Coordinates of C-alpha atoms and ligand atoms in Angstrom, one line a residue:
X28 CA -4.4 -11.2 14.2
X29 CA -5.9 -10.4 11.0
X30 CA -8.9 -11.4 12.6
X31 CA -10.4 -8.0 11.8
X32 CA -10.6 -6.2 8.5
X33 CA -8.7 -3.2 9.7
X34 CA -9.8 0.6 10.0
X35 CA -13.5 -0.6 10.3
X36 CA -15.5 1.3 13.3
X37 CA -16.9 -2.0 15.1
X38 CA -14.6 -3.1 16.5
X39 CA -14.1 -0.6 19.3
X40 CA -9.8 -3.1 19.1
X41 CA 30.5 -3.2 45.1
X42 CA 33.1 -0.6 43.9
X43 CA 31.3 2.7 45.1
X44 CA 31.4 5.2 42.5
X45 CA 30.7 8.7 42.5
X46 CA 28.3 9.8 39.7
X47 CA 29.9 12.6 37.8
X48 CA 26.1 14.9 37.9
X49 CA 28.2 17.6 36.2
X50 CA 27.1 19.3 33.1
X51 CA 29.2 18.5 30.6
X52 CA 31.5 21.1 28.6
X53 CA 31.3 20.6 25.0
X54 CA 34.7 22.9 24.6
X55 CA 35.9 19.8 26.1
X56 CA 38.3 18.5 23.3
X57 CA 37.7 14.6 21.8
X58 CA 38.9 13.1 18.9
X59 CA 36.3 13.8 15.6
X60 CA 36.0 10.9 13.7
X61 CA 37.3 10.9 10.1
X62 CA 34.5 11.5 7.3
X63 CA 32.1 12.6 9.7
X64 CA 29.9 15.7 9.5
X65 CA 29.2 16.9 12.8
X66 CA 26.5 19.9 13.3
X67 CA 28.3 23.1 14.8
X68 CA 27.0 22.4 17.9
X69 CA 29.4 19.2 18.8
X70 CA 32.5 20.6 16.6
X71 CA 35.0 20.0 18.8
X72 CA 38.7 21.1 18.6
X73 CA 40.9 17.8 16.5
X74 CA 42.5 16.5 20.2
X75 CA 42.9 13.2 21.6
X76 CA 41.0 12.8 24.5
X77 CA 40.4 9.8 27.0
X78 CA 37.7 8.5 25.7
X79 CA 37.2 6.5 22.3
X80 CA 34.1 7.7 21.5
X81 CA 31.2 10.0 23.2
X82 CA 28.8 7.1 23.4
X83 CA 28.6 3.3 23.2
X84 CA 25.3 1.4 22.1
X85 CA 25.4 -1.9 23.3
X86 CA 23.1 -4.1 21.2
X87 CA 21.8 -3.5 17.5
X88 CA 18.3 -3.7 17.5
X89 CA 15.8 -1.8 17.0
X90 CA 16.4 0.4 20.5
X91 CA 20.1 0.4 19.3
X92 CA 20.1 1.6 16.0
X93 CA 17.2 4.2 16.7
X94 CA 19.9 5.6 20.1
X95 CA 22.6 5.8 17.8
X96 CA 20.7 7.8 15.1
X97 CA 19.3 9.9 17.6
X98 CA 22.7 10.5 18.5
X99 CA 24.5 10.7 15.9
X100 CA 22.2 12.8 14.2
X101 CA 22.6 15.2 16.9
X102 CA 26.9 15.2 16.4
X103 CA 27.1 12.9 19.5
X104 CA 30.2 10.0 18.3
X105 CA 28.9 6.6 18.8
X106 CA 30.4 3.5 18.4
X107 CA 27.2 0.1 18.3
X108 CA 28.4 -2.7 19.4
X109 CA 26.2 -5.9 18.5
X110 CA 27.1 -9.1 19.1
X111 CA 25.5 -10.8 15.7
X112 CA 26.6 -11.0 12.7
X113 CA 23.5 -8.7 11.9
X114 CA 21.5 -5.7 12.7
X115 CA 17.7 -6.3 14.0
X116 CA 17.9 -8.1 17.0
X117 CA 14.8 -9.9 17.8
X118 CA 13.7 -8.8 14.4
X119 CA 14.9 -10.3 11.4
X120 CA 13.5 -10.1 7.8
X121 CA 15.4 -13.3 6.1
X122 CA 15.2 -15.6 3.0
X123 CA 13.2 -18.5 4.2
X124 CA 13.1 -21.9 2.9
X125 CA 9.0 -21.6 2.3
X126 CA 9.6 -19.2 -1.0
X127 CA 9.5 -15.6 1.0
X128 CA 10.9 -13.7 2.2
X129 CA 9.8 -13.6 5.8
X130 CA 10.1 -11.7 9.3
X131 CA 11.1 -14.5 11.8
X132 CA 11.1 -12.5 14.8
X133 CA 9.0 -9.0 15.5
X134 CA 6.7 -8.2 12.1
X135 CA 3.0 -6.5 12.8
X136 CA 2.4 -2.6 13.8
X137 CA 0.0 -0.3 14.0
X138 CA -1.5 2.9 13.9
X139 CA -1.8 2.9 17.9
X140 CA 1.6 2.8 18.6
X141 CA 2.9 6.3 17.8
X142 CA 6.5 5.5 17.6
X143 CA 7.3 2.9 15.2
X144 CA 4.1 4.6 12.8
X145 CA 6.1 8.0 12.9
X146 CA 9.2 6.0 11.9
X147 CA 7.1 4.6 9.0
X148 CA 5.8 7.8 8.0
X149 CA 9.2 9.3 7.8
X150 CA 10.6 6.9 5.4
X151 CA 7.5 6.5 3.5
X152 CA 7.4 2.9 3.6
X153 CA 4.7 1.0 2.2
X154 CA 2.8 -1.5 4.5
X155 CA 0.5 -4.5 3.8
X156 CA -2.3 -5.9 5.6
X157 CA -2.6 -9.5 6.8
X158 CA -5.2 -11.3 5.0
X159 CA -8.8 -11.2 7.0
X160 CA -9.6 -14.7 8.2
X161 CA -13.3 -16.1 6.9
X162 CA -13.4 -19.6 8.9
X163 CA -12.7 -19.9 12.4
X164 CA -11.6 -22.7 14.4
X165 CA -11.4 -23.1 18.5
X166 CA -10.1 -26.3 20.8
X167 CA -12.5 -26.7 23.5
X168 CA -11.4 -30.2 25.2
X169 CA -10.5 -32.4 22.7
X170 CA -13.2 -30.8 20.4
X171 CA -12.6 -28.7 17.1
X172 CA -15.0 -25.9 16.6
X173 CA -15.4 -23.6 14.1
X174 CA -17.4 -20.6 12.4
X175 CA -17.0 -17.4 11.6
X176 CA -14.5 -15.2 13.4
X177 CA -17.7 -12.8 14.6
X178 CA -18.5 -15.8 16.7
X179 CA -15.3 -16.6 18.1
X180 CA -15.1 -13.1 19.2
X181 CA -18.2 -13.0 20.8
X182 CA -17.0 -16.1 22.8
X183 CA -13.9 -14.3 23.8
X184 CA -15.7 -11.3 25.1
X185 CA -16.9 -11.6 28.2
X186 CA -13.8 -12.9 29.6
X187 CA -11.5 -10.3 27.6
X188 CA -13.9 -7.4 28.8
X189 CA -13.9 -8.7 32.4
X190 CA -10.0 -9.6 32.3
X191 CA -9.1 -5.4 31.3
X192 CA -11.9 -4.0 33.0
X193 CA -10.7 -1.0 34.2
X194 CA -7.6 -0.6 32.2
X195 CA -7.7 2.6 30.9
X196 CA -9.0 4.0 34.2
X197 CA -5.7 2.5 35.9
X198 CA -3.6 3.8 33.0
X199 CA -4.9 7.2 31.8
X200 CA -1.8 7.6 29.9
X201 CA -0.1 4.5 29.6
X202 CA 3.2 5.5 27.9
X203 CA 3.7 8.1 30.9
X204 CA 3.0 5.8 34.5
X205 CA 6.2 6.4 35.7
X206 CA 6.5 6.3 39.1
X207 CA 4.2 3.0 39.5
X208 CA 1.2 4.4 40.7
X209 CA 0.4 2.4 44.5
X210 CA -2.8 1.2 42.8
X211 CA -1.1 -0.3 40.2
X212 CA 1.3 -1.8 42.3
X213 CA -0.9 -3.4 45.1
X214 CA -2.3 -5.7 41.6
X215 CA 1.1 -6.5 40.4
X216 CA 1.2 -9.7 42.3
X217 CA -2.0 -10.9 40.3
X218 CA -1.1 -13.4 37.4
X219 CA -3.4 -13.3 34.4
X220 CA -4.6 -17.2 35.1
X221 CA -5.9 -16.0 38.8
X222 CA -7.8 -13.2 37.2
X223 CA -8.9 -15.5 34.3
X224 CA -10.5 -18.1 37.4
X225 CA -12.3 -15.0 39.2
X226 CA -14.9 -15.3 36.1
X227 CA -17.3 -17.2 35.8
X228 CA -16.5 -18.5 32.6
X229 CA -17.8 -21.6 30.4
X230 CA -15.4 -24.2 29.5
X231 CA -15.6 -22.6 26.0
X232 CA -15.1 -19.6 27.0
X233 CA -12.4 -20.2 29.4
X234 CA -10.1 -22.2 26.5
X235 CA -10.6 -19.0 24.4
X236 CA -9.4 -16.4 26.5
X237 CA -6.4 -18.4 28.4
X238 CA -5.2 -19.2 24.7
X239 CA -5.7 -16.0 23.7
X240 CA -3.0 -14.7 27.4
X241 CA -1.0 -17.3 26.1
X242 CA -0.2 -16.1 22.9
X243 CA -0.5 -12.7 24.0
X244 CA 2.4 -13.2 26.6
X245 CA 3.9 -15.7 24.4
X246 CA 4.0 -18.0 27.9
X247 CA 2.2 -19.4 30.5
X248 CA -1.2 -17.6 32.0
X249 CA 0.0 -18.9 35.2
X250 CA 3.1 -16.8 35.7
X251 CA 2.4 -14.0 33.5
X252 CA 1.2 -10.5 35.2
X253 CA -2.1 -9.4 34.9
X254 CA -0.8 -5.8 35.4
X255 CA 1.1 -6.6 31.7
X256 CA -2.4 -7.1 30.2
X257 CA -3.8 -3.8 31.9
X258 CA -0.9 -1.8 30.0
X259 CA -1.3 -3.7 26.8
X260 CA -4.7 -2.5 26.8
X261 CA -4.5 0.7 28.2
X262 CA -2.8 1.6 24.8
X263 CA -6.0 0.8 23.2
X264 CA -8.1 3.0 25.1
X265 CA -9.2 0.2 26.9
X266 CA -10.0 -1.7 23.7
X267 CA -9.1 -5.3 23.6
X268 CA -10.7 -5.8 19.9
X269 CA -8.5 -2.6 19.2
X270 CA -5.7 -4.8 21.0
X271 CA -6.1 -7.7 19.2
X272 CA -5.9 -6.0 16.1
X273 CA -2.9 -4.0 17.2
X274 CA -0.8 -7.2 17.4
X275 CA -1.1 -8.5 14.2
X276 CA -2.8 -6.6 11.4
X277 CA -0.4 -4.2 9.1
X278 CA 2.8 -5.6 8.2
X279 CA 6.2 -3.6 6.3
X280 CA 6.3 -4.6 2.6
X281 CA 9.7 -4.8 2.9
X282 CA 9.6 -6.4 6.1
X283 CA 10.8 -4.9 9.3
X284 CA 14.5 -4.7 7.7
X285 CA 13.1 -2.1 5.7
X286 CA 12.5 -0.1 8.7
X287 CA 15.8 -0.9 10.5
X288 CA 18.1 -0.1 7.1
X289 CA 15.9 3.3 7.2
X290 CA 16.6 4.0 10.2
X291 CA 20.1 2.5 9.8
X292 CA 21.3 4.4 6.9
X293 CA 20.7 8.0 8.5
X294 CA 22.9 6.8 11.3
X295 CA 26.8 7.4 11.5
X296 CA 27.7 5.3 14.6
X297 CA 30.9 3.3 14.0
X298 CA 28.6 0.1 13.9
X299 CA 31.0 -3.1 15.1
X300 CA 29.2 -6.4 14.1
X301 CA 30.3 -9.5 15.6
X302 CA 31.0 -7.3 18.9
X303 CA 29.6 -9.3 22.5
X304 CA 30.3 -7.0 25.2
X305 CA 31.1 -8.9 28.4
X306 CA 32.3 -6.3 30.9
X307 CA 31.0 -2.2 31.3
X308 CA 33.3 -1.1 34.3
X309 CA 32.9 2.6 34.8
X310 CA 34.9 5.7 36.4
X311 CA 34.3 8.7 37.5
X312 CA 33.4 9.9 34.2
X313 CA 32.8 7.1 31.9
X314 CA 32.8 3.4 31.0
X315 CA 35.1 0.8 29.4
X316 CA 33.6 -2.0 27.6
X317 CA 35.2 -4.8 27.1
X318 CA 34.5 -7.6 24.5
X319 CA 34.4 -11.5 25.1
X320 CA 38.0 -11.4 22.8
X321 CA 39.3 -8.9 24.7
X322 CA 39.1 -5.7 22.8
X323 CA 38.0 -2.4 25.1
X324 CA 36.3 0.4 23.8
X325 CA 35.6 3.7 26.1
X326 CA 33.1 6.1 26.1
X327 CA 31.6 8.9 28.3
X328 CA 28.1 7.4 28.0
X329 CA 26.3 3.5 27.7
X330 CA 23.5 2.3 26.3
X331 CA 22.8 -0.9 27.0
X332 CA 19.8 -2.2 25.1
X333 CA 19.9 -6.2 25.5
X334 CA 16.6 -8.1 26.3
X335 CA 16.1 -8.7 30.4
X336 CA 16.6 -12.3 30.0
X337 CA 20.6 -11.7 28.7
X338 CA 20.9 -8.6 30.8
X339 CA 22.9 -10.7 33.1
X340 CA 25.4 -12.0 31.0
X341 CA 27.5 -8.9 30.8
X342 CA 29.4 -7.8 34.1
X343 CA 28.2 -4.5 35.3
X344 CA 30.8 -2.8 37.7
X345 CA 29.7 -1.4 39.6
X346 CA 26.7 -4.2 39.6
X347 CA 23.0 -3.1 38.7
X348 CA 20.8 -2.3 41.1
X349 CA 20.1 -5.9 42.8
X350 CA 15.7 -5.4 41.9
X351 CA 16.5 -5.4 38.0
X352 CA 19.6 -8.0 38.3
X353 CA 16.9 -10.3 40.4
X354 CA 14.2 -9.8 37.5
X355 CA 16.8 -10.7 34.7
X356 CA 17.8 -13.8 37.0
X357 CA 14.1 -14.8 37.4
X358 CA 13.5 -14.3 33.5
X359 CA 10.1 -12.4 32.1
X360 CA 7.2 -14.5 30.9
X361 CA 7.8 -15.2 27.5
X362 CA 8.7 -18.8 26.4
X363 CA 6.9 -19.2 23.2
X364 CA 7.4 -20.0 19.4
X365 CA 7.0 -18.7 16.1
X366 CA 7.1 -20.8 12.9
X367 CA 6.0 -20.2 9.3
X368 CA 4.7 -22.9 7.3
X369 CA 4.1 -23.8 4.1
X370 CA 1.1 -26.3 3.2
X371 CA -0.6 -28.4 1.0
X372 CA -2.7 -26.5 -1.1
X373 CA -5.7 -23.6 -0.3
X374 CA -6.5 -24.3 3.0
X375 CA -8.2 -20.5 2.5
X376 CA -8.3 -17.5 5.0
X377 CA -8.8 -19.3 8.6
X378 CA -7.9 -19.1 11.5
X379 CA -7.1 -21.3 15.0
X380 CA -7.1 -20.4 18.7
X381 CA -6.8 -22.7 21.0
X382 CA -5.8 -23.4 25.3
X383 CA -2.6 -22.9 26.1
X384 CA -1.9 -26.8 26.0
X385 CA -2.1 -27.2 22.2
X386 CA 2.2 -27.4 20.9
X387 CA 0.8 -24.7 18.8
X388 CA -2.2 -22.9 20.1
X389 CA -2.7 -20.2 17.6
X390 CA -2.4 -20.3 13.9
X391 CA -3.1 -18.0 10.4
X392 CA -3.5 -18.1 6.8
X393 CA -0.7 -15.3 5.3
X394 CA 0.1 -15.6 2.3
X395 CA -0.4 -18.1 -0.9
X396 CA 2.7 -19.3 -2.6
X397 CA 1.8 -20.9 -5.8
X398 CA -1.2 -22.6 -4.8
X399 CA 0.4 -23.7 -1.2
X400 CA -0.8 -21.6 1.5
X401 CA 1.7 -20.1 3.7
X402 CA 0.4 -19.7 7.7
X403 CA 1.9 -18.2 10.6
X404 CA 1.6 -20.3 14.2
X405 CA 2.7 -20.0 17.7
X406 CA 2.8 -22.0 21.0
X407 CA 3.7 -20.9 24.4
X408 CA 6.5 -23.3 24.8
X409 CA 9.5 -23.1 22.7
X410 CA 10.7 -26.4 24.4
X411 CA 7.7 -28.3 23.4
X412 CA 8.5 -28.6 19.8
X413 CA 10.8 -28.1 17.4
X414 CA 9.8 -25.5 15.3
X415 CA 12.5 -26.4 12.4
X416 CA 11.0 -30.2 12.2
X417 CA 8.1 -30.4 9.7
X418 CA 6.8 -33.8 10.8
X419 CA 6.4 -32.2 14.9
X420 CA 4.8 -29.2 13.1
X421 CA 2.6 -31.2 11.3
X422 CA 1.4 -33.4 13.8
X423 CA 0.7 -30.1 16.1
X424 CA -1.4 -28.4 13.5
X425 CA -3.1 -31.5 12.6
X426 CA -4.4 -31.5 16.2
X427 CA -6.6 -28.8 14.2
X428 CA -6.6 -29.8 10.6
X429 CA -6.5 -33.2 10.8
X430 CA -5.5 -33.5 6.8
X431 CA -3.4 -30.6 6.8
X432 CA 0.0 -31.2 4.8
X433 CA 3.5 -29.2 6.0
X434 CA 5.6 -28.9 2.8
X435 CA 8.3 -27.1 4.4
X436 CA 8.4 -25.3 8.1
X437 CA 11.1 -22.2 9.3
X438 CA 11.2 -20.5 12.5
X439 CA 14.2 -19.6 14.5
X440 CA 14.0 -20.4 18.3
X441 CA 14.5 -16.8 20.4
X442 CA 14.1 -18.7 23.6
X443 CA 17.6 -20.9 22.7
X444 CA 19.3 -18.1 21.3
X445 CA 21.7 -17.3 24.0
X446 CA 21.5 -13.3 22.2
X447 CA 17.8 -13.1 23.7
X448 CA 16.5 -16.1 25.4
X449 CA 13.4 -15.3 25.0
X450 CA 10.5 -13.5 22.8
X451 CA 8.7 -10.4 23.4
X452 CA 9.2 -9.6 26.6
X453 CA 6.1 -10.1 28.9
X454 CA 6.6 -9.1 32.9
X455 CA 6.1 -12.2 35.6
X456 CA 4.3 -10.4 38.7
X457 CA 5.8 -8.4 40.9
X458 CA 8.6 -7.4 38.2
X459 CA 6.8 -4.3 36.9
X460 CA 8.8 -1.8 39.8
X461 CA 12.0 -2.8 39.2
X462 CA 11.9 -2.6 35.3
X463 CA 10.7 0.6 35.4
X464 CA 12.5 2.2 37.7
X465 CA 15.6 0.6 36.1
X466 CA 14.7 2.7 33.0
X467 CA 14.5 5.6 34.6
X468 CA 17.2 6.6 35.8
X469 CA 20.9 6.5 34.5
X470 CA 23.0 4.0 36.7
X471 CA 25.7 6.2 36.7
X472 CA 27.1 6.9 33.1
X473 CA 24.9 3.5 31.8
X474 CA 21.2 3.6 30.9
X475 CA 19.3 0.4 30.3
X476 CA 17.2 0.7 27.2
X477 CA 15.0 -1.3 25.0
X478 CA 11.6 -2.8 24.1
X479 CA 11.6 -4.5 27.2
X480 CA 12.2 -1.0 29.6
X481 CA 9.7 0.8 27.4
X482 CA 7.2 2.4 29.7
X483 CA 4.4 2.6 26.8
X484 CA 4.3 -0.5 23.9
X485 CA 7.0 -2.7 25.8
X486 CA 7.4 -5.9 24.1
X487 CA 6.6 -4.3 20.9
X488 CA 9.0 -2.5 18.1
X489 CA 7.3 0.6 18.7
X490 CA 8.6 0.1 22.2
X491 CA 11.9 -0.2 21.0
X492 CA 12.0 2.9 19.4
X493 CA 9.9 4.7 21.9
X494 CA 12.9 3.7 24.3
X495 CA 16.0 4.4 22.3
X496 CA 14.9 7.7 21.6
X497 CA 14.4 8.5 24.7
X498 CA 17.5 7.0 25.8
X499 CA 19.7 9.3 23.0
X500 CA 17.3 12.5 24.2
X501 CA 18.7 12.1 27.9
X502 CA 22.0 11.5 26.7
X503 CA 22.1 14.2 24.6
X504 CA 20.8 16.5 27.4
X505 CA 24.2 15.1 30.0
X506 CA 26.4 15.5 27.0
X507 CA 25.7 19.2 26.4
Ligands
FAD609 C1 8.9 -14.2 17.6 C2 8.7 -12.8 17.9 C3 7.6 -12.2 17.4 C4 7.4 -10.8 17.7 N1 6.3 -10.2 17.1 C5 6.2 -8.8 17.2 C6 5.3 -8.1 16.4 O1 4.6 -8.7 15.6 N2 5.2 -6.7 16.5 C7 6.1 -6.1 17.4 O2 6.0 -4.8 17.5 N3 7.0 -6.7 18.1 C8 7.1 -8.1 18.0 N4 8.1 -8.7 18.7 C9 8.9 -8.0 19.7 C10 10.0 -7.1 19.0 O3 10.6 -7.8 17.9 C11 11.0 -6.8 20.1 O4 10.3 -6.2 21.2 C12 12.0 -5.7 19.6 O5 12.4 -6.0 18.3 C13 13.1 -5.6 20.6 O6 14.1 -4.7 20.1 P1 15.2 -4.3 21.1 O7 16.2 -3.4 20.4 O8 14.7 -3.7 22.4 O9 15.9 -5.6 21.5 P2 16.7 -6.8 20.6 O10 16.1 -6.7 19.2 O11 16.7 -8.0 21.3 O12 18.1 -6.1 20.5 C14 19.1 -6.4 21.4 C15 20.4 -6.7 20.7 O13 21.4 -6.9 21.7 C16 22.3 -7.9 21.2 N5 23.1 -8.4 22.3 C17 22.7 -9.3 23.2 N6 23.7 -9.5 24.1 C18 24.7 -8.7 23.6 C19 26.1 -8.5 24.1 N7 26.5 -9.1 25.2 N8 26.9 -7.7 23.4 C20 26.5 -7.1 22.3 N9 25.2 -7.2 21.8 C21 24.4 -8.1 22.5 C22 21.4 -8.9 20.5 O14 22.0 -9.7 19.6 C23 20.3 -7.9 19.9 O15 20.7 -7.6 18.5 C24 8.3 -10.1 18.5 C25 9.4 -10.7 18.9 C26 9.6 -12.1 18.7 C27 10.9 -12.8 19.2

């Protein structure tokens, strides 16, 4: 997390339906909608048909609006449905009260995540780099260390190495493992913390790398799955520098809105804001969704892109399969914070990494704002403080700094928000299965999308993207 200086070569980082399996016949009249330009190929003749639309996106972030520009694009009517006031989802680029413009949610990328880079490519949007820290500082105990970030990451080594050993050998090509291979499987029970106490690791080294799983799974070593930390890394060729730096190195100028109003704008879907979907009943042929005030909507295909945690709180009929509705029940692994603050003067380019008990166990230097210095933190427990009080941020990152001054403090809490409940989404053990065969097939006319479902950066925007386009392609293909 701006730990590296980027692009240098060291760091080597119960109603039984019938599914309608039918091809579909685009002669098939529907209802164009006004002002729209539909390619030749969906032109359909002007004739009411039963459904209001050819497909409904449930959910408007990042997986959502990159489905319904797939679709659209390709003549396919969609209708979005998101339950915010707002596109973005999990991301969200906002005014904050620090004197930026800030991304609260979702906010690095990188070059090894092929999705979300294309995306930035296409629109030609400029990105920034976080700041590389000089000065160090790690919680061993009750004891603040610090020196440069070289040695910090020698500390971490052993254990990281040791932790993703094999990774890459498990996962030859991580963003294609569908079906779960047996070998893969037989380690899904393994959570990162048991793996973590098969080394033989010093207590230095030990507080490094489980606050390092920590704020990767944005939770609790304990119940996060090790097999998680094998795909995160597999990404990187096996690479955990390359990892590291993949989390939190190049940012959108613009913030990640930038992105999502790209993407937006070369989408038509009839985009309803304001619009929670409580009920998806389908037929033979299609699905009616119906709205917490009531309103239905119908369409021949779903897309249904909330985060696994929320998954639950619409009324599938008929239900889910009972693996992925036991997953959503149980809840993934991430319970974390983010916050932004603003403090006191230069505190310069450092950075903090600390165990898993700290309030706030990692922490970096952004951005200066008139002399103040702006930093990013995070903890693994959303319900361990709260991140809109500066006094309880203060006192947290004065566990590090013992000096340091919080002007001003902004963060939104994901894990309260009753639109995600929780973060980036991070498997428990023995959830991996059911996930991914949930995204792989269509339950009947509705497909579960989203970062969470993605079988290559899941957890990540790119992962989002990766799985709303693949959502619209298989769509597109039962449509024709
Ligand atoms: C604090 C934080 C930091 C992160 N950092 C990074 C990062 O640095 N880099 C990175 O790549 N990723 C990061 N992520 C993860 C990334 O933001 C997400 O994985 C990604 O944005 C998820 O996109 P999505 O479309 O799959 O889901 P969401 O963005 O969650 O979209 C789902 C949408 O469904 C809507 N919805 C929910 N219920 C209903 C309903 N009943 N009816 C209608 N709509 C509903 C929600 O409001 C939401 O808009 C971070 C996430 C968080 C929270």
């Amino acid at each position: 997390m701006g730990l590296y200086k980027p692009n240098q070569g060291h760091y080597c980082a119960s109603v039984q339906v019938t599914w309608s399996t039918a091809p579909r016949d685009l002669s098939e009249p529907r209802l164009p909608r006004p002002g729209r330009h539909l390619p030749k190929k969906f032109e359909r003749a002007e004739a009411m048909t039963q459904y209001d639309t050819d497909v409904i996106v449930v959910g408007g972030g990042f997986a959502g609006v990159t489905a319904a520009r797939e679709l659209t694009q390709q003549g396919a009517a969609v209708i979005l449905l998101e339950a915010r006031d707002r596109l973005g989802g999990r991301t969200w680029t906002r005014e904050s009260g620090l004197g930026k413009s800030l991304d609260f949610g979702g906010t690095w990328v990188h070059w090894t995540q092929p999705h979300v880079w294309a995306e930035i490519g296409r629109y030609d949007l400029p990105l920034i780099s976080s700041p590389v820290a000089e000065h160090a500082l790690w919680k061993v105990g009750d004891e603040i260390r610090h020196g440069s970030p070289d040695v910090m990451f020698d500390l971490l080594d052993t254990g990281m190495t040791s932790v993703l050993d094999g990774s890459a050998r498990l996962l030859p090509n991580p963003f294609h493992f569908r079906p779960v291979s047996d070998e893969l499987k037989a380690l899904d029970h393994i959570t990162v913390a048991e793996k973590i106490a098969e080394l033989n690791l010093d207590d230095e080294q030990h507080a490094l790398v489980e606050g390092m799983w920590a704020l990767n799974f944005s939770g609790r070593p304990e119940v996060s799955a090790y097999t998680q930390g094998l795909r995160w890394c597999a990404l990187t060729g096996g690479n955990w520098h390359l990892l590291f730096e993949a989390c939190a190195t190049f940012k959108l100028a613009g913030g990640t809105k930038a992105l999502l109003d790209a993407i937006a704008a070369q989408s038509s879907a009839d985009v309803r804001l304001g619009a929670r979907v409580q009920r998806i009943e389908q037929d033979a042929d299609g699905a009616t969704v119906t709205l917490t005030d009531g309103r239905t909507f119908t369409a021949r295909e779903v897309v249904v892109t909330l985060p696994l945690n929320v998954l639950n709180t619409i009324d599938f009929a008929p239900a889910l399969p009972a693996d992925i509705r036991s997953v959503a029940d149980e809840g993934q692994a991430s319970t974390g914070c983010k916050v932004w603050v603003r403090v006191r003067g230069d505190v310069g380019k450092v950075a903090g990494l600390g165990p898993s008990s700290c309030a706030l166990n990692f922490f970096q230097y952004e951005y200066d704002i008139d002399g103040d210095s702006l930093i990013v933190a995070f903890g693994r427990d959303a319900t361990r403080i709260d991140i809109t009080d500066r006094d309880a941020v203060e006192s947290a990152l004065r566990e590090w700094i013992p000096d340091i001054e919080a002007v001003a403090v902004d963060g939104h809490d994901w894990v309260a928000d009753d639109l995600s409940q929780q973060t980036w989404a991070m498997l428990r053990p023995n959830q991996l299965v059911a996930v991914q065969n949930a995204a792989s097939e269509p339950h009947g006319h509705v497909r579960l999308a989203g970062s969470d479902y993605a079988e290559g950066w899941a957890g990540f925007i790119d992962g989002a993207i990766e799985s709303g386009k693949t959502a619209a392609a298989r769509i597109l293909q039962s449509l024709r």
